[in-house]
mmCIF file of N, CA and C in Angstrom:
data_model
loop_
_atom_site.group_PDB
_atom_site.id
_atom_site.type_symbol
_atom_site.label_atom_id
_atom_site.label_comp_id
_atom_site.label_asym_id
_atom_site.label_seq_id
_atom_site.Cartn_x
_atom_site.Cartn_y
_atom_site.Cartn_z
ATOM 1 N N MET I 24 -0.684 17.777 -8.045
ATOM 2 C CA MET I 24 0.176 16.749 -7.507
ATOM 3 C C MET I 24 0.651 15.870 -8.665
ATOM 4 N N SER I 25 1.912 15.543 -8.658
ATOM 5 C CA SER I 25 2.451 14.709 -9.721
ATOM 6 C C SER I 25 2.061 13.249 -9.513
ATOM 7 N N LYS I 26 2.308 12.470 -10.532
ATOM 8 C CA LYS I 26 1.994 11.044 -10.417
ATOM 9 C C LYS I 26 2.874 10.362 -9.371
ATOM 10 N N ARG I 27 4.102 10.826 -9.228
ATOM 11 C CA ARG I 27 4.972 10.261 -8.186
ATOM 12 C C ARG I 27 4.410 10.540 -6.804
ATOM 13 N N GLY I 28 3.970 11.765 -6.588
ATOM 14 C CA GLY I 28 3.377 12.124 -5.295
ATOM 15 C C GLY I 28 2.107 11.336 -5.011
ATOM 16 N N THR I 29 1.306 11.135 -6.046
ATOM 17 C CA THR I 29 0.092 10.339 -5.889
ATOM 18 C C THR I 29 0.445 8.898 -5.550
ATOM 19 N N GLY I 30 1.471 8.368 -6.213
ATOM 20 C CA GLY I 30 1.902 7.004 -5.927
ATOM 21 C C GLY I 30 2.392 6.845 -4.505
ATOM 22 N N VAL I 31 3.164 7.801 -4.035
ATOM 23 C CA VAL I 31 3.653 7.758 -2.656
ATOM 24 C C VAL I 31 2.491 7.877 -1.672
ATOM 25 N N ALA I 32 1.501 8.701 -2.008
ATOM 26 C CA ALA I 32 0.322 8.832 -1.138
ATOM 27 C C ALA I 32 -0.438 7.506 -1.059
ATOM 28 N N PHE I 33 -0.585 6.817 -2.178
ATOM 29 C CA PHE I 33 -1.253 5.519 -2.156
ATOM 30 C C PHE I 33 -0.467 4.494 -1.346
ATOM 31 N N ILE I 34 0.843 4.529 -1.430
ATOM 32 C CA ILE I 34 1.664 3.607 -0.641
ATOM 33 C C ILE I 34 1.541 3.934 0.846
ATOM 34 N N ALA I 35 1.458 5.213 1.188
ATOM 35 C CA ALA I 35 1.259 5.600 2.589
ATOM 36 C C ALA I 35 -0.112 5.142 3.083
ATOM 37 N N ILE I 36 -1.127 5.255 2.242
ATOM 38 C CA ILE I 36 -2.458 4.762 2.608
ATOM 39 C C ILE I 36 -2.412 3.261 2.825
ATOM 40 N N SER I 37 -1.658 2.571 1.992
ATOM 41 C CA SER I 37 -1.504 1.126 2.140
ATOM 42 C C SER I 37 -0.883 0.773 3.486
ATOM 43 N N ALA I 38 0.153 1.495 3.870
ATOM 44 C CA ALA I 38 0.797 1.241 5.163
ATOM 45 C C ALA I 38 -0.163 1.540 6.318
ATOM 46 N N LEU I 39 -0.944 2.593 6.192
ATOM 47 C CA LEU I 39 -1.923 2.926 7.221
ATOM 48 C C LEU I 39 -2.981 1.831 7.358
ATOM 49 N N LEU I 40 -3.450 1.323 6.248
ATOM 50 C CA LEU I 40 -4.480 0.285 6.283
ATOM 51 C C LEU I 40 -3.965 -1.016 6.891
ATOM 52 N N ILE I 41 -2.758 -1.430 6.511
ATOM 53 C CA ILE I 41 -2.245 -2.693 7.039
ATOM 54 C C ILE I 41 -1.918 -2.565 8.522
ATOM 55 N N SER I 42 -1.429 -1.404 8.929
ATOM 56 C CA SER I 42 -1.143 -1.233 10.359
ATOM 57 C C SER I 42 -2.431 -1.132 11.168
ATOM 58 N N SER I 43 -3.480 -0.561 10.576
ATOM 59 C CA SER I 43 -4.744 -0.464 11.306
ATOM 60 C C SER I 43 -5.370 -1.837 11.527
ATOM 61 N N LYS I 44 -5.070 -2.797 10.663
ATOM 62 C CA LYS I 44 -5.552 -4.161 10.874
ATOM 63 C C LYS I 44 -4.978 -4.737 12.161
ATOM 64 N N TYR I 45 -3.671 -4.597 12.328
ATOM 65 C CA TYR I 45 -3.022 -5.152 13.513
ATOM 66 C C TYR I 45 -3.370 -4.370 14.777
ATOM 67 N N ILE I 46 -3.518 -3.064 14.643
ATOM 68 C CA ILE I 46 -3.912 -2.256 15.798
ATOM 69 C C ILE I 46 -5.345 -2.588 16.213
ATOM 70 N N SER I 47 -6.214 -2.807 15.222
ATOM 71 C CA SER I 47 -7.594 -3.180 15.541
ATOM 72 C C SER I 47 -7.661 -4.504 16.282
ATOM 73 N N ALA I 48 -6.866 -5.470 15.856
ATOM 74 C CA ALA I 48 -6.838 -6.763 16.548
ATOM 75 C C ALA I 48 -6.307 -6.596 17.964
ATOM 76 N N SER I 49 -5.320 -5.759 18.146
ATOM 77 C CA SER I 49 -4.771 -5.526 19.484
ATOM 78 C C SER I 49 -5.781 -4.833 20.393
ATOM 79 N N ILE I 50 -6.483 -3.861 19.853
ATOM 80 C CA ILE I 50 -7.510 -3.175 20.644
ATOM 81 C C ILE I 50 -8.639 -4.135 20.993
ATOM 82 N N PHE I 51 -9.004 -4.961 20.019
ATOM 83 C CA PHE I 51 -10.062 -5.941 20.259
ATOM 84 C C PHE I 51 -9.694 -6.884 21.399
ATOM 85 N N GLY I 52 -8.438 -7.259 21.485
ATOM 86 C CA GLY I 52 -8.005 -8.181 22.536
ATOM 87 C C GLY I 52 -7.388 -7.512 23.731
ATOM 88 N N SER I 53 -7.617 -6.223 23.912
ATOM 89 C CA SER I 53 -6.957 -5.509 25.004
ATOM 90 C C SER I 53 -7.433 -5.954 26.379
ATOM 91 N N GLY I 54 -8.606 -6.526 26.471
ATOM 92 C CA GLY I 54 -9.111 -6.958 27.771
ATOM 93 C C GLY I 54 -8.699 -8.369 28.155
ATOM 94 N N VAL I 55 -7.925 -9.027 27.304
ATOM 95 C CA VAL I 55 -7.517 -10.407 27.564
ATOM 96 C C VAL I 55 -6.418 -10.429 28.617
ATOM 97 N N VAL I 56 -6.515 -11.374 29.539
ATOM 98 C CA VAL I 56 -5.547 -11.453 30.631
ATOM 99 C C VAL I 56 -4.199 -11.979 30.146
ATOM 100 N N SER I 57 -4.216 -13.035 29.337
ATOM 101 C CA SER I 57 -2.957 -13.602 28.845
ATOM 102 C C SER I 57 -2.978 -13.647 27.323
ATOM 103 N N TRP I 58 -1.804 -13.458 26.732
ATOM 104 C CA TRP I 58 -1.672 -13.433 25.281
ATOM 105 C C TRP I 58 -0.887 -14.650 24.820
ATOM 106 N N ASN I 59 -1.238 -15.170 23.642
ATOM 107 C CA ASN I 59 -0.410 -16.149 22.964
ATOM 108 C C ASN I 59 -0.650 -16.019 21.465
ATOM 109 N N LYS I 60 0.117 -16.744 20.684
ATOM 110 C CA LYS I 60 0.080 -16.605 19.232
ATOM 111 C C LYS I 60 -1.276 -16.998 18.658
ATOM 112 N N SER I 61 -1.821 -18.100 19.111
ATOM 113 C CA SER I 61 -3.089 -18.560 18.548
ATOM 114 C C SER I 61 -4.242 -17.609 18.890
ATOM 115 N N LEU I 62 -4.193 -17.013 20.070
ATOM 116 C CA LEU I 62 -5.231 -16.048 20.442
ATOM 117 C C LEU I 62 -5.153 -14.805 19.558
ATOM 118 N N TYR I 63 -3.937 -14.317 19.301
ATOM 119 C CA TYR I 63 -3.780 -13.137 18.452
ATOM 120 C C TYR I 63 -4.201 -13.447 17.014
ATOM 121 N N GLU I 64 -3.887 -14.652 16.534
ATOM 122 C CA GLU I 64 -4.327 -15.034 15.193
ATOM 123 C C GLU I 64 -5.849 -15.109 15.111
ATOM 124 N N ALA I 65 -6.491 -15.549 16.191
ATOM 125 C CA ALA I 65 -7.951 -15.572 16.225
ATOM 126 C C ALA I 65 -8.506 -14.150 16.178
ATOM 127 N N MET I 66 -7.856 -13.234 16.880
ATOM 128 C CA MET I 66 -8.293 -11.834 16.848
ATOM 129 C C MET I 66 -8.108 -11.248 15.459
ATOM 130 N N LEU I 67 -7.007 -11.587 14.793
ATOM 131 C CA LEU I 67 -6.798 -11.124 13.424
ATOM 132 C C LEU I 67 -7.867 -11.693 12.497
ATOM 133 N N GLY I 68 -8.255 -12.942 12.734
ATOM 134 C CA GLY I 68 -9.314 -13.544 11.942
ATOM 135 C C GLY I 68 -10.638 -12.837 12.152
ATOM 136 N N TYR I 69 -10.871 -12.365 13.365
ATOM 137 C CA TYR I 69 -12.099 -11.635 13.654
ATOM 138 C C TYR I 69 -12.118 -10.294 12.924
ATOM 139 N N VAL I 70 -10.967 -9.654 12.831
ATOM 140 C CA VAL I 70 -10.878 -8.379 12.116
ATOM 141 C C VAL I 70 -11.156 -8.591 10.634
ATOM 142 N N GLY I 71 -10.690 -9.707 10.079
ATOM 143 C CA GLY I 71 -10.967 -10.041 8.682
ATOM 144 C C GLY I 71 -9.871 -9.618 7.729
ATOM 145 N N ASN I 72 -10.111 -9.871 6.454
ATOM 146 C CA ASN I 72 -9.114 -9.597 5.415
ATOM 147 C C ASN I 72 -9.402 -8.346 4.607
ATOM 148 N N THR I 73 -10.462 -7.640 4.930
ATOM 149 C CA THR I 73 -10.839 -6.478 4.136
ATOM 150 C C THR I 73 -9.744 -5.415 4.131
ATOM 151 N N LEU I 74 -9.174 -5.128 5.293
ATOM 152 C CA LEU I 74 -8.112 -4.118 5.348
ATOM 153 C C LEU I 74 -6.879 -4.568 4.569
ATOM 154 N N SER I 75 -6.563 -5.855 4.636
ATOM 155 C CA SER I 75 -5.423 -6.376 3.870
ATOM 156 C C SER I 75 -5.672 -6.261 2.374
ATOM 157 N N ASN I 76 -6.882 -6.569 1.950
ATOM 158 C CA ASN I 76 -7.206 -6.482 0.522
ATOM 159 C C ASN I 76 -7.134 -5.041 0.019
ATOM 160 N N PHE I 77 -7.710 -4.112 0.778
ATOM 161 C CA PHE I 77 -7.637 -2.705 0.372
ATOM 162 C C PHE I 77 -6.201 -2.179 0.435
ATOM 163 N N SER I 78 -5.433 -2.668 1.392
ATOM 164 C CA SER I 78 -4.034 -2.266 1.490
ATOM 165 C C SER I 78 -3.249 -2.735 0.266
ATOM 166 N N LEU I 79 -3.475 -3.958 -0.152
ATOM 167 C CA LEU I 79 -2.802 -4.482 -1.339
ATOM 168 C C LEU I 79 -3.225 -3.712 -2.585
ATOM 169 N N LEU I 80 -4.499 -3.396 -2.686
ATOM 170 C CA LEU I 80 -4.987 -2.616 -3.824
ATOM 171 C C LEU I 80 -4.347 -1.221 -3.859
ATOM 172 N N ALA I 81 -4.271 -0.565 -2.716
ATOM 173 C CA ALA I 81 -3.650 0.764 -2.651
ATOM 174 C C ALA I 81 -2.161 0.689 -2.972
ATOM 175 N N PHE I 82 -1.483 -0.365 -2.508
ATOM 176 C CA PHE I 82 -0.057 -0.518 -2.785
ATOM 177 C C PHE I 82 0.190 -0.720 -4.278
ATOM 178 N N ILE I 83 -0.595 -1.580 -4.910
ATOM 179 C CA ILE I 83 -0.428 -1.829 -6.346
ATOM 180 C C ILE I 83 -0.738 -0.565 -7.143
ATOM 181 N N THR I 84 -1.761 0.177 -6.727
ATOM 182 C CA THR I 84 -2.089 1.432 -7.398
ATOM 183 C C THR I 84 -0.949 2.436 -7.261
ATOM 184 N N GLY I 85 -0.361 2.516 -6.065
ATOM 185 C CA GLY I 85 0.762 3.424 -5.854
ATOM 186 C C GLY I 85 1.963 3.072 -6.707
ATOM 187 N N ILE I 86 2.286 1.791 -6.775
ATOM 188 C CA ILE I 86 3.403 1.350 -7.618
ATOM 189 C C ILE I 86 3.107 1.652 -9.082
ATOM 190 N N ALA I 87 1.867 1.434 -9.507
ATOM 191 C CA ALA I 87 1.497 1.706 -10.900
ATOM 192 C C ALA I 87 1.660 3.192 -11.236
ATOM 193 N N TYR I 88 1.269 4.078 -10.323
ATOM 194 C CA TYR I 88 1.441 5.515 -10.568
ATOM 195 C C TYR I 88 2.917 5.882 -10.669
ATOM 196 N N ILE I 89 3.743 5.331 -9.825
ATOM 197 C CA ILE I 89 5.174 5.641 -9.872
ATOM 198 C C ILE I 89 5.794 5.124 -11.166
ATOM 199 N N VAL I 90 5.454 3.905 -11.557
ATOM 200 C CA VAL I 90 5.983 3.334 -12.801
ATOM 201 C C VAL I 90 5.506 4.148 -13.997
ATOM 202 N N TRP I 91 4.254 4.577 -13.976
ATOM 203 C CA TRP I 91 3.706 5.388 -15.058
ATOM 204 C C TRP I 91 4.493 6.684 -15.224
ATOM 205 N N GLU I 92 4.763 7.363 -14.125
ATOM 206 C CA GLU I 92 5.526 8.613 -14.183
ATOM 207 C C GLU I 92 6.954 8.372 -14.662
ATOM 208 N N GLU I 93 7.583 7.311 -14.174
ATOM 209 C CA GLU I 93 8.946 7.004 -14.615
ATOM 210 C C GLU I 93 8.982 6.687 -16.103
ATOM 211 N N TYR I 94 7.976 5.974 -16.599
ATOM 212 C CA TYR I 94 7.909 5.663 -18.025
ATOM 213 C C TYR I 94 7.742 6.935 -18.847
ATOM 214 N N GLU I 95 6.872 7.838 -18.394
ATOM 215 C CA GLU I 95 6.689 9.093 -19.131
ATOM 216 C C GLU I 95 7.971 9.925 -19.134
ATOM 217 N N ASP I 96 8.688 9.967 -18.016
ATOM 218 C CA ASP I 96 9.965 10.685 -17.980
ATOM 219 C C ASP I 96 10.977 10.061 -18.917
ATOM 220 N N TRP I 97 11.044 8.747 -18.907
ATOM 221 C CA TRP I 97 11.986 8.046 -19.785
ATOM 222 C C TRP I 97 11.641 8.309 -21.252
ATOM 223 N N LYS I 98 10.333 8.284 -21.571
ATOM 224 C CA LYS I 98 9.888 8.532 -22.938
ATOM 225 C C LYS I 98 10.225 9.959 -23.370
ATOM 226 N N ASN I 99 10.032 10.923 -22.482
ATOM 227 C CA ASN I 99 10.345 12.329 -22.819
ATOM 228 C C ASN I 99 11.835 12.548 -22.974
ATOM 229 N N LYS I 100 12.648 11.902 -22.142
ATOM 230 C CA LYS I 100 14.110 12.040 -22.287
ATOM 231 C C LYS I 100 14.597 11.460 -23.593
ATOM 232 N N ASN I 101 14.064 10.315 -23.971
ATOM 233 C CA ASN I 101 14.467 9.718 -25.248
ATOM 234 C C ASN I 101 13.959 10.525 -26.430
ATOM 235 N N LYS I 102 12.796 11.140 -26.303
ATOM 236 C CA LYS I 102 12.258 11.985 -27.366
ATOM 237 C C LYS I 102 13.129 13.209 -27.559
ATOM 238 N N ASN I 103 13.543 13.838 -26.439
ATOM 239 C CA ASN I 103 14.415 15.016 -26.525
ATOM 240 C C ASN I 103 15.811 14.648 -27.001
ATOM 241 N N TYR I 104 16.287 13.485 -26.658
ATOM 242 C CA TYR I 104 17.614 13.046 -27.059
ATOM 243 C C TYR I 104 17.672 12.764 -28.552
ATOM 244 N N ASN I 105 16.597 12.224 -29.119
ATOM 245 C CA ASN I 105 16.560 11.897 -30.549
ATOM 246 C C ASN I 105 16.376 13.133 -31.425
ATOM 247 N N ASN I 106 15.870 14.217 -30.880
ATOM 248 C CA ASN I 106 15.664 15.441 -31.686
ATOM 249 C C ASN I 106 16.831 16.313 -31.679
#
């Protein structure tokens, strides 16, 4: 797998993690009779920030892999152009 593919995979993992945070809060509050903003925020607080932190880490890692591959391509093109 190329570095671009790895970067895209990390970004997809990031999207999965952040969406699972909100889905977990919704499942946690599925038995509630009435919904409002403060109740949903309380449910999100119960889920915690761990998924958000791992999502941010996966996103930054994915961007880093994509930038790394683009830099290597740019370096190789300039190397071939100068020769």
